[in-house]
Each structure stands twice: as structure tokens, then as C-alpha cells.
């Protein structure tokens, strides 16, 4: 049997293992477009659980360890691979709920529950991915668990089955076979399982030999440490952060905790779900804040920092980029909007279109479930529409909808910035949420998106070899153009995408394009297509993409 202490160390070992191999897993990504790489997303997701686990009592049961892990991973989930990973561990929490120790059968059952949850969360599951690796590891271990009672043995079998499944992923996804690699998400899952096996079988925690995975990231925007969160004038000395494991028998509203904290300090953020309450407050009385938190359950983690002492050391960093503090708002309006976008211009544009909150993120920097949750809670509306504007952010947004209780969250599955813009333009303030949901969905589905960027790695698509640094263009996500300059790539892309049914074109230029270059691109497009379509130029300031082309067609 495996007790809570062993499971705790096993999960930490799994996190260390994938952090150490993060870059190797990122290198398995076959598409040359700069991406929020799989290894990074999975590492950040499971690393979110490590702090919570280290704060657990040494006598915590396997059920308690699994529950703390699942709650932290859900909030830290990034990208599709990170969300799927968090769902697999949520299955562990359900399968081990209430258990002091775990048997071989318990582990297999828990893995099965996680696989079921992960498949249900994906609209159209693609085989040859992390889903396949997890499912086949479960199915193979389920066949033998009746004759294996040792948890170490069954976990070893799970790892072997996962590795066999991973090695077959190129047969299921031709693009993997052509590139000569296995699936990155499946590899990440195997690496985590191998790290866990090292503890369960050998009693050895694998050390983290990689970089700190949350270094220079924004995984905790709403709960950033005092060193980067204060203003020039510090009204209160102590930045106090803590997590409370909720006591199910305590019915006191969390709003009471928030209201109390606002009487003893400022910068109050309280985020909760059915399992935990996460608190941040600046105050002169951290003891009083902690005592109030104890009225809701047990303290799982506590951090108190003297901001005045840290002020001078962190001042330079704070001047580079001040953290954006999102405070929860009461849902007083009927409808509100949250959009995900990167770039000052795009942020301003979405706010001009009516978005209450814009979450910084997109390609290469997928916001976590917690980031989106904080934005939703900062939007004072009874119905909050969320526009992810990136296919790799949709799943994290969908998880947010499941943990918000005091307002309805509607995910509009926009995959690109132009789709998000068109959706906002279709909003009718005189119609209700149901009508707007349908109208906005219908509108953004008519939008085609072109993107001009650079190749992040050597690759090969079709008969063409792509070199790292080449300028490439994508037609609705499909690589179609490789050129020497962004302008040439843009013009080829426009030729492929603009046709007789096109009515409106939006050209968004990014941080790597000067105003003069953008005006030249606009002039060339207007000269060629201006008689047939309206063309609008937007300074998006977005990273990664030199140009984003949005094309609307007649409905």
C-alpha cells in the first residue's frame, strides 16, 4: 500500500522530472510556429501543485494529497496539455477520495476516472496524443491488476504501457511519423509517471535539474508576490498570502472573509472553489487575516512578506512591468466580457469594443485557468462571455466556467484575434445573453484568419523544408507560404485568402513592424483589393505575429 507521504513525494518527483526535461519535450513539437510549448505548459501545471504539497501535514492521507494536487493543478492549468493533465489528476483525487492508503487497484481505478474526465472534456479527441497514452496505459493496467497487488508493480506496468503507447503515436498521427518524433504531450505524461515510479518503487525523489519553471512567468498575476506587486507608496507593511482547505461543514459565505480583509488592508483578492480558498491581502495585521481564514478550514500554505523591506530591491523590476491587480467585483450588470490578447494595441481595441477585462496572453504565453478565473471575477456581470482567441486557451477557459458559482460564464470558442473582434462587433446591448450568444457565434464563424510569423524550428511540410527563422504564413492555421520578408508573405497570403465573397479585411500589425511598413502593406492591399473590399489597419502591438489578417465573407 502507498501512504500519503509516499504519494506526495511521488508527485513532487514527477514534477521535478518533467521540469528537468522540459526543453526536450518542447523540442518534440513538430509545427514550426512559435507555440506555448507542451513541456512548458505541463511543467507549469504540475509545478502549481508542488507548493501546496510541500505545505501539507506529513500525516496527510493519499486522499488528501490527491485532492490538494488536483485543486492546485486545476488553477495552474495552462494550454490544452496542461488542462488534460490536470483532469487526469482530478481523476486521482476522485479515485482516492477518503482513503488513508492506496492499493494497486486504487491507482488503476483513479487513472481510469482521470482518462474518462479528460476524454469528456475534449470535443473531438485526437488519437496519437496524451489522451491515447493515458487511455492505453489505463486499459493495459486494468487487464493485469487482478493478479498484481503491489502498487509499485502496477505503476511500473502503467509506465511500460504508457511508453509502448507513446512509441505507437507516430502510427496514429502521420505528421509525427514524418517528423520522426513521438507526441510531446504523451512524452510529458510518461516523464511524470516515471518520476512518480522512482519514489513508489525505489523510494528516490528525482531532483529538478532544470530551470525554475515559473521563473519570469505570469502564472500568478492575481497573486503576485510582494516584490513585484506594490506601488510607490506602500500603505501596509505585510503582503499576506494563504490557502485554506475548505471545511465542508462551514457554511459562512466567502464574501464575509473578503469584506473583513478589506477593513484591515488593501489589494484584497479572494478566489475560491469547492475545495480551497486562496487569499491575498496587504495589511498591518497578518495574524488577524490568518485567524479569520481559519474560520473556513485548515491553513494549507502561508506566506508573509515585509514589503517595505523589499521595496528598494524590487523597485527596478516593478518599474519594468507593474503587475495588474484584478479585484473581484459583484455581478451588477447583465452582461460583460473577458478577452485574451497580447499587445497594447489589441488590449485597447478589445476594451474599446466593450470588454471589461483583457487577460494578457496568446501564442507562446497561455494564461492559466486561474488567470481567466480572476478576470471573470473582476467583471461585474451576471453573464460573462469569455473569448479565448486561441485554440490552445479554450480548454483552460472551459475549466474556469466550472468553478465560477456566482455568475454564468459563457465560453465563445474563438480561436483567433479576428474571430474575437468580429464576435464583439456582433454584440447587441438591446438583446439578452441567449440571443447574443447565438449571434456572436454565428458572426465569428464566418471569419477566416491569416497569420504571418517566423519558424521557431527546422521542419518540413509537404515537399518544402522550413528553416528556423524563415518567414512563414498560415491560412486558418495551415502553413501555406514561406518567404524572405513579412510583406512578401503577407501579399501571398492575401492572394490565397481574399476572394469574390470577401467583404471586409482587418490587417493587424505587430511589435516587429514599423508604422511605415504597415502603411506600405495597407497601400499594397488597397491597390490590389480596395475596389472590392473594405480594409482596416490596426496597430495591435502583438508579439510573435508580424501580421494578422482577418477576412469576413458574405453570410
PDB file of C-alpha atoms in Angstrom, residues 331 334-336 376 379 381-386 400-401 404-411 433-434 437:
ATOM      1  CA  UNK A 331     -22.175  40.923 -10.660  1.00  0.00           C
ATOM      2  CA  UNK A 334     -26.449  41.941 -17.062  1.00  0.00           C
ATOM      3  CA  UNK A 335     -23.576  41.081 -19.435  1.00  0.00           C
ATOM      4  CA  UNK A 336     -19.811  41.527 -19.505  1.00  0.00           C
ATOM      5  CA  UNK A 376     -14.094  36.686 -14.868  1.00  0.00           C
ATOM      6  CA  UNK A 379     -16.026  41.508 -14.499  1.00  0.00           C
ATOM      7  CA  UNK A 381     -21.735  40.986 -14.780  1.00  0.00           C
ATOM      8  CA  UNK A 382     -24.300  38.255 -14.218  1.00  0.00           C
ATOM      9  CA  UNK A 383     -23.338  36.668 -17.544  1.00  0.00           C
ATOM     10  CA  UNK A 384     -19.670  36.864 -18.550  1.00  0.00           C
ATOM     11  CA  UNK A 385     -18.685  35.993 -22.110  1.00  0.00           C
ATOM     12  CA  UNK A 386     -15.085  34.756 -22.442  1.00  0.00           C
ATOM     13  CA  UNK A 400     -12.979  28.300 -15.466  1.00  0.00           C
ATOM     14  CA  UNK A 401     -16.689  28.067 -16.234  1.00  0.00           C
ATOM     15  CA  UNK A 404     -17.392  30.077 -11.026  1.00  0.00           C
ATOM     16  CA  UNK A 405     -20.525  29.963  -8.877  1.00  0.00           C
ATOM     17  CA  UNK A 406     -21.988  33.446  -8.583  1.00  0.00           C
ATOM     18  CA  UNK A 407     -22.352  34.271 -12.301  1.00  0.00           C
ATOM     19  CA  UNK A 408     -22.870  32.457 -15.577  1.00  0.00           C
ATOM     20  CA  UNK A 409     -19.786  32.042 -17.738  1.00  0.00           C
ATOM     21  CA  UNK A 410     -20.257  31.582 -21.491  1.00  0.00           C
ATOM     22  CA  UNK A 411     -17.213  30.456 -23.472  1.00  0.00           C
ATOM     23  CA  UNK A 433     -27.492  36.877 -23.296  1.00  0.00           C
ATOM     24  CA  UNK A 434     -29.056  33.913 -25.122  1.00  0.00           C
ATOM     25  CA  UNK A 437     -24.536  34.101 -27.652  1.00  0.00           C
TER      26      UNK A 437
END
